[in-house]
mmCIF file of C-alpha atoms in Angstrom:
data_model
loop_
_atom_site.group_PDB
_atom_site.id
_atom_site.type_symbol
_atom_site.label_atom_id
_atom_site.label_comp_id
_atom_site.label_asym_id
_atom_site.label_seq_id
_atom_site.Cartn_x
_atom_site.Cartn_y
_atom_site.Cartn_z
ATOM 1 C CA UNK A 1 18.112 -11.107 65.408
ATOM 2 C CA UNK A 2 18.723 -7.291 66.242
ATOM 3 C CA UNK A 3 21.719 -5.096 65.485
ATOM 4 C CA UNK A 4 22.646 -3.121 68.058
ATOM 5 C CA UNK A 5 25.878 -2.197 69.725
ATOM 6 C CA UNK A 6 25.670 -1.480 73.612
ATOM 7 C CA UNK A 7 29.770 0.354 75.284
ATOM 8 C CA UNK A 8 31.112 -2.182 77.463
ATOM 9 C CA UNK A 9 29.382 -0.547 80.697
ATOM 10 C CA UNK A 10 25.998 -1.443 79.464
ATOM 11 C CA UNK A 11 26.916 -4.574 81.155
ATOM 12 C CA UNK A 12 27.416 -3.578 84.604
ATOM 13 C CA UNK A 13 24.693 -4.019 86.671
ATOM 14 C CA UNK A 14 21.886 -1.437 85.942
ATOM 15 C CA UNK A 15 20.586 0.634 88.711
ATOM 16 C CA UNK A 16 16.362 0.498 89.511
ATOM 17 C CA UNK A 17 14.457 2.164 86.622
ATOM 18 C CA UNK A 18 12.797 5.180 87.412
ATOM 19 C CA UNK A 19 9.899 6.652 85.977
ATOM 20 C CA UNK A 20 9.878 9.666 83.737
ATOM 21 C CA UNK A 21 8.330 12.679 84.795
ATOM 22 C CA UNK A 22 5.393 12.574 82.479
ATOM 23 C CA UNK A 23 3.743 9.192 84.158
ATOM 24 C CA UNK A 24 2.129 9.666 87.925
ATOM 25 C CA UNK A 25 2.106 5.793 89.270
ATOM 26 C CA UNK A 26 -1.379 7.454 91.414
ATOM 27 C CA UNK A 27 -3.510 7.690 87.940
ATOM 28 C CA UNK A 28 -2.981 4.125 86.914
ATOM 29 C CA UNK A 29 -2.361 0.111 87.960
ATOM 30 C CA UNK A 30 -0.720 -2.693 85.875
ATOM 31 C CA UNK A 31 -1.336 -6.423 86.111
ATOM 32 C CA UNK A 32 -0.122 -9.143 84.833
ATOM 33 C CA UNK A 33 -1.493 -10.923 81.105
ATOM 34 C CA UNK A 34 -0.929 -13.574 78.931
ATOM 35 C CA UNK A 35 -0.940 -12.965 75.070
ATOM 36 C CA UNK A 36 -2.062 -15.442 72.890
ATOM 37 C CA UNK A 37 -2.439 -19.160 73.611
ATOM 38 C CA UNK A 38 -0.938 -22.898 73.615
ATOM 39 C CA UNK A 39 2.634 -23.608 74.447
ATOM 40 C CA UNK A 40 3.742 -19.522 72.604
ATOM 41 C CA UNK A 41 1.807 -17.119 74.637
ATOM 42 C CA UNK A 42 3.976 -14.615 75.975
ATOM 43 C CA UNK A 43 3.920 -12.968 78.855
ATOM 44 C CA UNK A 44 2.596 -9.410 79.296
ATOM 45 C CA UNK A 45 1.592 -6.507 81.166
ATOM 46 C CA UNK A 46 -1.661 -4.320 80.720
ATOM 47 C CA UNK A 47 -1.366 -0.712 82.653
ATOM 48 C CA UNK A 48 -5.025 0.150 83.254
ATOM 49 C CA UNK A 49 -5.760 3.675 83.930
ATOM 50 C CA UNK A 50 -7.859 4.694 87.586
ATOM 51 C CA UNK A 51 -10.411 6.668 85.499
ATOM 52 C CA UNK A 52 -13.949 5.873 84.143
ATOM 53 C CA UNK A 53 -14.758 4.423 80.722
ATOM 54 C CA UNK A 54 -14.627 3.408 78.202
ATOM 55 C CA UNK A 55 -10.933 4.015 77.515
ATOM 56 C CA UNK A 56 -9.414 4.514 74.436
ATOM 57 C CA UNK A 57 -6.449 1.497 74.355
ATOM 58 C CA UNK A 58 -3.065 0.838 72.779
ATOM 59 C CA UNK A 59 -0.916 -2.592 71.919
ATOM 60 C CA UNK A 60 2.817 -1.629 71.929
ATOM 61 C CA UNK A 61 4.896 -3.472 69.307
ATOM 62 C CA UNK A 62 8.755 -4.049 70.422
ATOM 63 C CA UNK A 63 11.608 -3.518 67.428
ATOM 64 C CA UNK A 64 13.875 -6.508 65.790
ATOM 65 C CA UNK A 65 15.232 -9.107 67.559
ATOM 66 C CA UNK A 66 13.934 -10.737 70.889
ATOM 67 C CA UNK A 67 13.243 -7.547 72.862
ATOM 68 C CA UNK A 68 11.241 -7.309 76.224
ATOM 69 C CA UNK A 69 8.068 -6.112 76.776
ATOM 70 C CA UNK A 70 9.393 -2.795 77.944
ATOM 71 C CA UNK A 71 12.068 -2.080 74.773
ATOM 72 C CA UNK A 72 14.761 -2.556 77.407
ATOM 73 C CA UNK A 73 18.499 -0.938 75.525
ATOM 74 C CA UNK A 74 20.997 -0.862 77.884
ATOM 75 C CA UNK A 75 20.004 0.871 81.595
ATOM 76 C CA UNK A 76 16.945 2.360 79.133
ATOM 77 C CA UNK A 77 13.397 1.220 79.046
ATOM 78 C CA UNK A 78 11.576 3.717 76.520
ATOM 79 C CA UNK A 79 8.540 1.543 75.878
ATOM 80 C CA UNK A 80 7.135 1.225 79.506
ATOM 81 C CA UNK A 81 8.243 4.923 80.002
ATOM 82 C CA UNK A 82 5.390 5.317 77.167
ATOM 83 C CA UNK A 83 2.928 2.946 78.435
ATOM 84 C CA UNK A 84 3.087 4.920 81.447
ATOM 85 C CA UNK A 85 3.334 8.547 80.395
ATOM 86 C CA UNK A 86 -0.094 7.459 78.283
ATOM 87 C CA UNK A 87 -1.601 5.693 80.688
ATOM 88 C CA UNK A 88 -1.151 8.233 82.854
ATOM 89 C CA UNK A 89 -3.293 10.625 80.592
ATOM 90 C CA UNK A 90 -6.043 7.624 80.210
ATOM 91 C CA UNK A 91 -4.684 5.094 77.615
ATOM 92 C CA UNK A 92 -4.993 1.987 78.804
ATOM 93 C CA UNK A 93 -1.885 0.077 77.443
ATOM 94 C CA UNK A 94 -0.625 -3.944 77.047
ATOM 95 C CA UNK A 95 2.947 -4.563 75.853
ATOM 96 C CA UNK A 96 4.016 -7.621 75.658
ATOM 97 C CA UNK A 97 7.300 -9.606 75.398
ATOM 98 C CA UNK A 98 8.111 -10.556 71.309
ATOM 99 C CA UNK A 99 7.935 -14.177 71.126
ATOM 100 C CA UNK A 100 11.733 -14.395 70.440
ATOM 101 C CA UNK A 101 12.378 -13.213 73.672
ATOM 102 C CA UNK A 102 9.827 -15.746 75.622
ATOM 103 C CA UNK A 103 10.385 -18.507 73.304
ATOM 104 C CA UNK A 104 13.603 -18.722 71.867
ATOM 105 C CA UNK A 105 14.424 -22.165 71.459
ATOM 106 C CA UNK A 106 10.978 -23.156 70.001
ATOM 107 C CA UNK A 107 11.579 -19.980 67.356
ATOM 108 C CA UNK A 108 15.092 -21.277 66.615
ATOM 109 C CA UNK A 109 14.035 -24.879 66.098
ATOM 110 C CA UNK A 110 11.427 -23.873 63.489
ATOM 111 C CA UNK A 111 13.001 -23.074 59.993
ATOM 112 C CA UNK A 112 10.122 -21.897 58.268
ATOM 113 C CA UNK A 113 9.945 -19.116 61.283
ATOM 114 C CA UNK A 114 8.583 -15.654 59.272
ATOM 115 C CA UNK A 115 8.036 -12.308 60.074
ATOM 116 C CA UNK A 116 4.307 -12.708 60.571
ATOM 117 C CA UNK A 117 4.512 -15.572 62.722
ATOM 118 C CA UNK A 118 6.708 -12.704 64.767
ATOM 119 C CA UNK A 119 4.444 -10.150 64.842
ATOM 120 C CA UNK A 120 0.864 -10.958 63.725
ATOM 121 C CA UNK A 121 -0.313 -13.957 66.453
ATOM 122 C CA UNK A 122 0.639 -12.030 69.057
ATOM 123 C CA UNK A 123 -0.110 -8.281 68.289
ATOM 124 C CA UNK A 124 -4.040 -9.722 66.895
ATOM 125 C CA UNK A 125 -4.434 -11.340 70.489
ATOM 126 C CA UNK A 126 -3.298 -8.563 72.746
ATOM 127 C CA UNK A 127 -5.838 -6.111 70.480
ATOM 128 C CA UNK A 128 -8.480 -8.411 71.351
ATOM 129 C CA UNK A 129 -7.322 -8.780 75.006
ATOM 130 C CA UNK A 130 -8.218 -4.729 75.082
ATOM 131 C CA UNK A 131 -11.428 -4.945 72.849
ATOM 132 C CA UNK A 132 -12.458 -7.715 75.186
ATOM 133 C CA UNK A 133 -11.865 -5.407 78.556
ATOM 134 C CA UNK A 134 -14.707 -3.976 80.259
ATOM 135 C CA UNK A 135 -13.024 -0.731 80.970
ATOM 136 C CA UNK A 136 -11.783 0.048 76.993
ATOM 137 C CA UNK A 137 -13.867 1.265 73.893
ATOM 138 C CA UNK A 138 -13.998 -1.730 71.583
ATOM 139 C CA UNK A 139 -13.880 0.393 68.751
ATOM 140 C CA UNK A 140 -10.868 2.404 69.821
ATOM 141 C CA UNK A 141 -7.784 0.151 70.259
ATOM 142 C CA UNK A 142 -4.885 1.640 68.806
ATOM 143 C CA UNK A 143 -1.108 0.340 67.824
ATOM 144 C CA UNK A 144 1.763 1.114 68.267
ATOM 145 C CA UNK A 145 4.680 -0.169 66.860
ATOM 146 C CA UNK A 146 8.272 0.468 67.181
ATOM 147 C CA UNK A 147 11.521 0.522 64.550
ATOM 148 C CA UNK A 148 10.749 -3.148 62.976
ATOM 149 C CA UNK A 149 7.260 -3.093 65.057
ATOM 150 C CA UNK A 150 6.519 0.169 63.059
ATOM 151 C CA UNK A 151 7.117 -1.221 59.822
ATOM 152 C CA UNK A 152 5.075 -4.432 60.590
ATOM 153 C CA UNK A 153 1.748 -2.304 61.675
ATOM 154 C CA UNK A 154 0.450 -1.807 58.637
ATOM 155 C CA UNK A 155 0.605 -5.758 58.472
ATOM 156 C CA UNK A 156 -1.218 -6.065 61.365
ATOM 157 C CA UNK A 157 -4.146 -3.973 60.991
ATOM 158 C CA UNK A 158 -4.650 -5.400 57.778
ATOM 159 C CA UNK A 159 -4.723 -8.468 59.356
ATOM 160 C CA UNK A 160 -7.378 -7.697 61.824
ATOM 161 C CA UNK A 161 -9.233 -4.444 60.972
ATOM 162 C CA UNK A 162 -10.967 -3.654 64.205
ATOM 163 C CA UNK A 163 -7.596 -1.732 65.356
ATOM 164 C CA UNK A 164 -8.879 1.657 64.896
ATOM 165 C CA UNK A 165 -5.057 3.351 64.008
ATOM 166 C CA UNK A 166 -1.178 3.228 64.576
ATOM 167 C CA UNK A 167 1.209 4.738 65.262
ATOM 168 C CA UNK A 168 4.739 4.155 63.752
ATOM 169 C CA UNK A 169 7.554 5.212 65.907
ATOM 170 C CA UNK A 170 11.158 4.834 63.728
ATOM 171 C CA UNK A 171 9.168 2.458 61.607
ATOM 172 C CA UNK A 172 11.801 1.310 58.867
ATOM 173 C CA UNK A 173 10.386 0.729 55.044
ATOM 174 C CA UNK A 174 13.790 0.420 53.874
ATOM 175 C CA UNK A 175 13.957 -3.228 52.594
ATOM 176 C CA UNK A 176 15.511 -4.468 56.101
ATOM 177 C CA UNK A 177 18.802 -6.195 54.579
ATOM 178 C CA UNK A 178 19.689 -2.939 53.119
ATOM 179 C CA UNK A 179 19.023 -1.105 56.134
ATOM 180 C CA UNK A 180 21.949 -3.616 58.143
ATOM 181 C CA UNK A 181 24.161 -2.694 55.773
ATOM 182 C CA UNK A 182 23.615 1.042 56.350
ATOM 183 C CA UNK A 183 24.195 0.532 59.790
ATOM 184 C CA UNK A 184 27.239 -0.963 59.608
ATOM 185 C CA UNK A 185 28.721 1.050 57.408
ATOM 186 C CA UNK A 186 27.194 4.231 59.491
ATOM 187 C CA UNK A 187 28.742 2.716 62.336
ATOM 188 C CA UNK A 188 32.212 1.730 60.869
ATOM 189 C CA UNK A 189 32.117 5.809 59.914
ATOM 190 C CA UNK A 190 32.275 6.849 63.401
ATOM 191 C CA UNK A 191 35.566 6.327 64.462
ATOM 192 C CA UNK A 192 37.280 7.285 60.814
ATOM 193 C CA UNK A 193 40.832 5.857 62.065
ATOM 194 C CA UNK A 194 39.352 2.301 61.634
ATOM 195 C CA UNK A 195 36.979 2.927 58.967
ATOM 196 C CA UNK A 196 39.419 1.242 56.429
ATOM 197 C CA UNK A 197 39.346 -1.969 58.625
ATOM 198 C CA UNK A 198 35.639 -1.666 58.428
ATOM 199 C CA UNK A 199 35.355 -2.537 54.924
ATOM 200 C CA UNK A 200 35.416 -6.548 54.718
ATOM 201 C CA UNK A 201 32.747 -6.730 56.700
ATOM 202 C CA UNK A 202 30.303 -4.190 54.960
ATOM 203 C CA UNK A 203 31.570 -5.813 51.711
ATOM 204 C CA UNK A 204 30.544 -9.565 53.172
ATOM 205 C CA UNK A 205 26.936 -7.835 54.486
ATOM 206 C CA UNK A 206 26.120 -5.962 51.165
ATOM 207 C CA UNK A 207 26.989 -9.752 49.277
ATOM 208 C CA UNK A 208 24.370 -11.072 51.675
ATOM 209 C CA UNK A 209 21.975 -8.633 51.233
ATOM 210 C CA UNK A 210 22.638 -8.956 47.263
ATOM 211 C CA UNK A 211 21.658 -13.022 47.808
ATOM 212 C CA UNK A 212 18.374 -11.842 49.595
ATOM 213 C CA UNK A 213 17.395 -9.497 46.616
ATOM 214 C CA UNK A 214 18.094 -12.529 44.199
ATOM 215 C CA UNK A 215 15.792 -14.418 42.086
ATOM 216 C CA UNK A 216 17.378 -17.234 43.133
ATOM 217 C CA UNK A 217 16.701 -16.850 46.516
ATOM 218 C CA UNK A 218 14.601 -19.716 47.573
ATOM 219 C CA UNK A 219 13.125 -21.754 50.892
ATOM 220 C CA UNK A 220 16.479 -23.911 50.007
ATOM 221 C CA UNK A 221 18.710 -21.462 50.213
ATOM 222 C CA UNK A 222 21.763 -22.165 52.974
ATOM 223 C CA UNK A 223 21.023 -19.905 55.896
ATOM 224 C CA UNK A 224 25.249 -19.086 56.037
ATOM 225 C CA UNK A 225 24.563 -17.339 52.761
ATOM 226 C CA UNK A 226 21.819 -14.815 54.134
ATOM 227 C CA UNK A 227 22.187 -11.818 56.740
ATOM 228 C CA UNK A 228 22.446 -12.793 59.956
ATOM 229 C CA UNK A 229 22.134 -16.511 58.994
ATOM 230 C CA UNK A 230 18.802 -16.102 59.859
ATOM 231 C CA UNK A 231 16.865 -18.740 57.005
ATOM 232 C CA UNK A 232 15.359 -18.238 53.686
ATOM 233 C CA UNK A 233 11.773 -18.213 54.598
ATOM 234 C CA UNK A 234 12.207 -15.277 56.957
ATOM 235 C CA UNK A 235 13.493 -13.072 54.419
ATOM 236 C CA UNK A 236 11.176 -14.352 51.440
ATOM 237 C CA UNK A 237 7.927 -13.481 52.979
ATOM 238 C CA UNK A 238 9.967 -9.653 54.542
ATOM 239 C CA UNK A 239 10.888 -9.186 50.179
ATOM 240 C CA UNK A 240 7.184 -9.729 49.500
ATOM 241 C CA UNK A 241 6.205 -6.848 51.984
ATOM 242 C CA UNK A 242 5.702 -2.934 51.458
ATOM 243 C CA UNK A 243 4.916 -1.201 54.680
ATOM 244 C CA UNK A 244 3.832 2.068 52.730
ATOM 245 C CA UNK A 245 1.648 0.938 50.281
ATOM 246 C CA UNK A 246 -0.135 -1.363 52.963
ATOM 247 C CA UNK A 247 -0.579 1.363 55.113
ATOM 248 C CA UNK A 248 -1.356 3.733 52.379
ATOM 249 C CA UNK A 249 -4.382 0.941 51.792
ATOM 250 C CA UNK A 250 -5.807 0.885 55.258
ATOM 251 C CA UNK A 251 -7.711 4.445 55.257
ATOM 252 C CA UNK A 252 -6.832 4.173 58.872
ATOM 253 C CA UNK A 253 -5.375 7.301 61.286
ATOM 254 C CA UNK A 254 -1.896 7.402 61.845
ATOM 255 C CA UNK A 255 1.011 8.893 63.580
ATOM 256 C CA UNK A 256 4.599 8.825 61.993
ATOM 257 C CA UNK A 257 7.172 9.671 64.340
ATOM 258 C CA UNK A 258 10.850 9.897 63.911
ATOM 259 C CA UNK A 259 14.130 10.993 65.307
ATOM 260 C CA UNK A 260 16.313 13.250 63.216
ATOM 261 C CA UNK A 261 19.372 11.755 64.854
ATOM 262 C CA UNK A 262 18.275 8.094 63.919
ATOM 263 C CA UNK A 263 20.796 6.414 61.687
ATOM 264 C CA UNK A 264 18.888 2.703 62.042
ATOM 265 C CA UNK A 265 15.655 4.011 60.673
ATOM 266 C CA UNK A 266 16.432 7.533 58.615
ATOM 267 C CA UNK A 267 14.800 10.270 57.614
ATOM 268 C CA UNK A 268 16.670 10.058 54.214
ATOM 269 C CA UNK A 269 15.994 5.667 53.636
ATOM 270 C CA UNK A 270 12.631 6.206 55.432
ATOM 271 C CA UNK A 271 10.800 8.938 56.559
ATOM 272 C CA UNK A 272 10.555 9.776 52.838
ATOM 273 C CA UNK A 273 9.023 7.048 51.640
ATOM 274 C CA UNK A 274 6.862 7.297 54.414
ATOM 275 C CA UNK A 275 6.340 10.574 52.898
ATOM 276 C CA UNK A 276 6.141 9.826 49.346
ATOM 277 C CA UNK A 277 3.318 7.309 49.914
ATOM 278 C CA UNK A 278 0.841 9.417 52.862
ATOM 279 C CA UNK A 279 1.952 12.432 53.098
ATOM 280 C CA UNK A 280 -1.218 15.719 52.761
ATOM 281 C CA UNK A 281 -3.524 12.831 53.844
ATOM 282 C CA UNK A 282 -5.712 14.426 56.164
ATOM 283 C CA UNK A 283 -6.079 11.244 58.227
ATOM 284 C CA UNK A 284 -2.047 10.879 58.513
ATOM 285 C CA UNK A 285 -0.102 13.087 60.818
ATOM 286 C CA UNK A 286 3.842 13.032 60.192
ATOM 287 C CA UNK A 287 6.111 14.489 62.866
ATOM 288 C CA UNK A 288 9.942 14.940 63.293
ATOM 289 C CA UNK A 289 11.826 15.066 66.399
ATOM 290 C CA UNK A 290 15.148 16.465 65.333
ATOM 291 C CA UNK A 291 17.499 15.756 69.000
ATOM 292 C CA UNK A 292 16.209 12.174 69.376
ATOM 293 C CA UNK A 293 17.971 9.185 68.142
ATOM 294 C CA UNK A 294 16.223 6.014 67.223
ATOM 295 C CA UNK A 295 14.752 5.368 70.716
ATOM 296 C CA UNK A 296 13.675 8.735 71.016
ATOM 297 C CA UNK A 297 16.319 9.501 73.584
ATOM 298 C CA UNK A 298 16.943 13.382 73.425
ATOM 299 C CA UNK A 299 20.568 14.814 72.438
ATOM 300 C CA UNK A 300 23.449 16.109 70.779
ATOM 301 C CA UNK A 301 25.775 15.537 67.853
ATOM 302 C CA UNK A 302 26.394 12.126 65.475
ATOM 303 C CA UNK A 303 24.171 9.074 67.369
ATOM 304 C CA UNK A 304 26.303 6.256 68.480
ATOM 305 C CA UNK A 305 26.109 3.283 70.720
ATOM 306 C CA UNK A 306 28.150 4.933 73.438
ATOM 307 C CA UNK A 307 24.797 7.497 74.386
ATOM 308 C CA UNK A 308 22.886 4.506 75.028
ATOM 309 C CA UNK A 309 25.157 3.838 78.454
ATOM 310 C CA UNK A 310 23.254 6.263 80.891
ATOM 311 C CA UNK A 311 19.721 5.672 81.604
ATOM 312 C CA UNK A 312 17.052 7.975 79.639
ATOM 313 C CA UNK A 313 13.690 8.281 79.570
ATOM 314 C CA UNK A 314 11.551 9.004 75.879
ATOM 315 C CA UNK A 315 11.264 12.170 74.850
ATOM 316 C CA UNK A 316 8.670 13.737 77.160
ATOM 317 C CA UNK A 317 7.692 15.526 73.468
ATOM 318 C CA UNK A 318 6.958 12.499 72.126
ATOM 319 C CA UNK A 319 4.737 10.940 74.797
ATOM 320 C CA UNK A 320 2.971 14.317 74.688
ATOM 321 C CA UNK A 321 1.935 13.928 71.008
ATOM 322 C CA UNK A 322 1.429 10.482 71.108
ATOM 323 C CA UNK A 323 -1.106 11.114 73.869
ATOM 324 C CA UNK A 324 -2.639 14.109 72.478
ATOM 325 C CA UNK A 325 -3.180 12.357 68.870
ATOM 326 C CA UNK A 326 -4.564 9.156 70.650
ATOM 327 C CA UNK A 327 -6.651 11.044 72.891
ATOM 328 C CA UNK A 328 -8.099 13.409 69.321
ATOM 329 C CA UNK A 329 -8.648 10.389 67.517
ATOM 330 C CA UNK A 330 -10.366 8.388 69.948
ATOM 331 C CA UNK A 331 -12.744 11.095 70.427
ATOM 332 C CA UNK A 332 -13.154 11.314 66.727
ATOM 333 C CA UNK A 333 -14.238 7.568 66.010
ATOM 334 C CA UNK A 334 -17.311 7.847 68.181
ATOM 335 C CA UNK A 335 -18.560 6.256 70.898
ATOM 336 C CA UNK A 336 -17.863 2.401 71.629
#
């Protein structure tokens, strides 16, 4: 499940995405892949720079819900705008679409459906898919991760310690029920002549957050009486994981990105724990992009669903850094 509110007009039919200015289509080719294997591989896309190795690599992460390989919101595609922008500086890049989005009736039918079984499968076999390329460094496959891809990253390169950093764009550490009801009640804010009417239903989503952060909660527990009605086990194995202090355990690189304008990940519920628990680590590099919101889409004034409704590219800062810091810290590890 994702929250995310799109203006009516997101539905009209979108016109053809361009690229941003930072990627040059010349400097690179893409090809289709398949991620993992048996009857839940996913389809995805590795964008292979025209330059000689070895190349430093990256696995993109998509946020909640069943997103796309390329983070589509809306007319927007900010996740293939950054495959491209780095690949067009000599990343070579796989994103992949989330299982949820490939697979959604097989996810649906299985109850006991977790985070990890999200995330980990998947993001393990695409880092080998790059280790395993003739044209990338083993030894410097990096990952990305994005909003609930962020705060799963840590998980990930636990899980398989080869990956050789991350970075955590909007990466949420906010226990994630929580976080929904900020967002609801952040939205319900905007328009203060209906905040009133607002109130029953951010006083029904804090009761269900309230039953996730119960010791009673339990793999029995009805799925009507959690967030989203999405089941017990989901939310079970999300309470028994802290992003910070698994990343904090790594000793791995990493970039920590986020938008001042972001109210779904925050610099107040988020950055600061990210913060509290890395920050004067010389090995961790923590940057704030004050205009973006949470997709790193540039602008003005409170965020709010309506900006999403014109097509944007990523924040040509952002691709910059990211680039720069994957291109220092590849050099940095050695050679392959």
């Amino acid at each position: 499940v994702g929250l995310q509110l799109a203006p009516a007009d997101a539905a009209r039919p979108a016109v053809p995405w361009q690229p941003p200015p930072y990627a040059d289509p010349a400097r690179f080719g893409e090809q289709e892949v398949t991620v993992g294997e048996g009857p839940l591989a996913v389809p995805g896309t590795l964008t292979l720079p025209k330059a000689a190795g070895p190349l430093p690599g990256l696995v993109i992460l998509g946020g909640s819900g069943p997103a796309d390989r390329d983070g589509t919101i809306a007319k927007s595609k900010p996740l293939k705008d950054l495959a491209w922008g780095l690949a067009s500086r000599g990343v070579a890049v796989v994103r992949f679409d989330k299982v949820t989005h490939a697979h959604p009736d097989q996810v649906m039918a299985d109850r006991n459906f977790t985070v990890a079984d999200e995330y980990l499968p998947h993001a393990i076999a695409a880092v080998r898919l790059l280790r395993a390329h003739p044209a990338v460094a083993a030894d410097r496959v990096f990952l990305a991760g994005h909003s609930l891809g962020g705060t799963i990253a840590p998980r990930v390169a636990t899980a398989d310690p080869s990956v050789a950093g991350l970075v955590v764009l909007a990466g949420g550490t906010e226990p994630l029920q929580w976080a929904a009801v900020r967002q609801v009640r952040y939205l319900a804010s905007l328009d203060p002549a209906t905040a009133a009417a607002s109130q029953p239903a951010i006083d029904a989503m804090t009761a269900l957050a309230e039953r996730v952060d119960s010791p009673g909660l339990s793999m029995e527990t009805p799925d009507d009486e959690l967030p989203f009605a999405v089941p017990a086990p989901y939310w079970l194995d999300l309470r028994g994981y802290d992003p910070v202090a698994t990343a904090a355990a790594l000793g791995k690189r990493m970039l920590i990105c986020q938008g001042g304008r972001d109210y779904q990940a925050t610099v107040a519920d988020d950055l600061t724990r990210w913060q509290a628990g890395l920050d004067g680590r010389p090995d961790v590099t923590i940057r704030l992009y004050p205009a973006d919101n949470h997709f790193f889409f540039p602008g003005t004034g409170p965020s709010s669903p309506a900006e999403l409704a014109a097509p944007q590219h990523l924040d040509p800062q952002l691709a910059a850094d990211v680039g720069d810091w994957l291109t220092a810290s590849a050099l940095s590890s050695g050679p392959a």
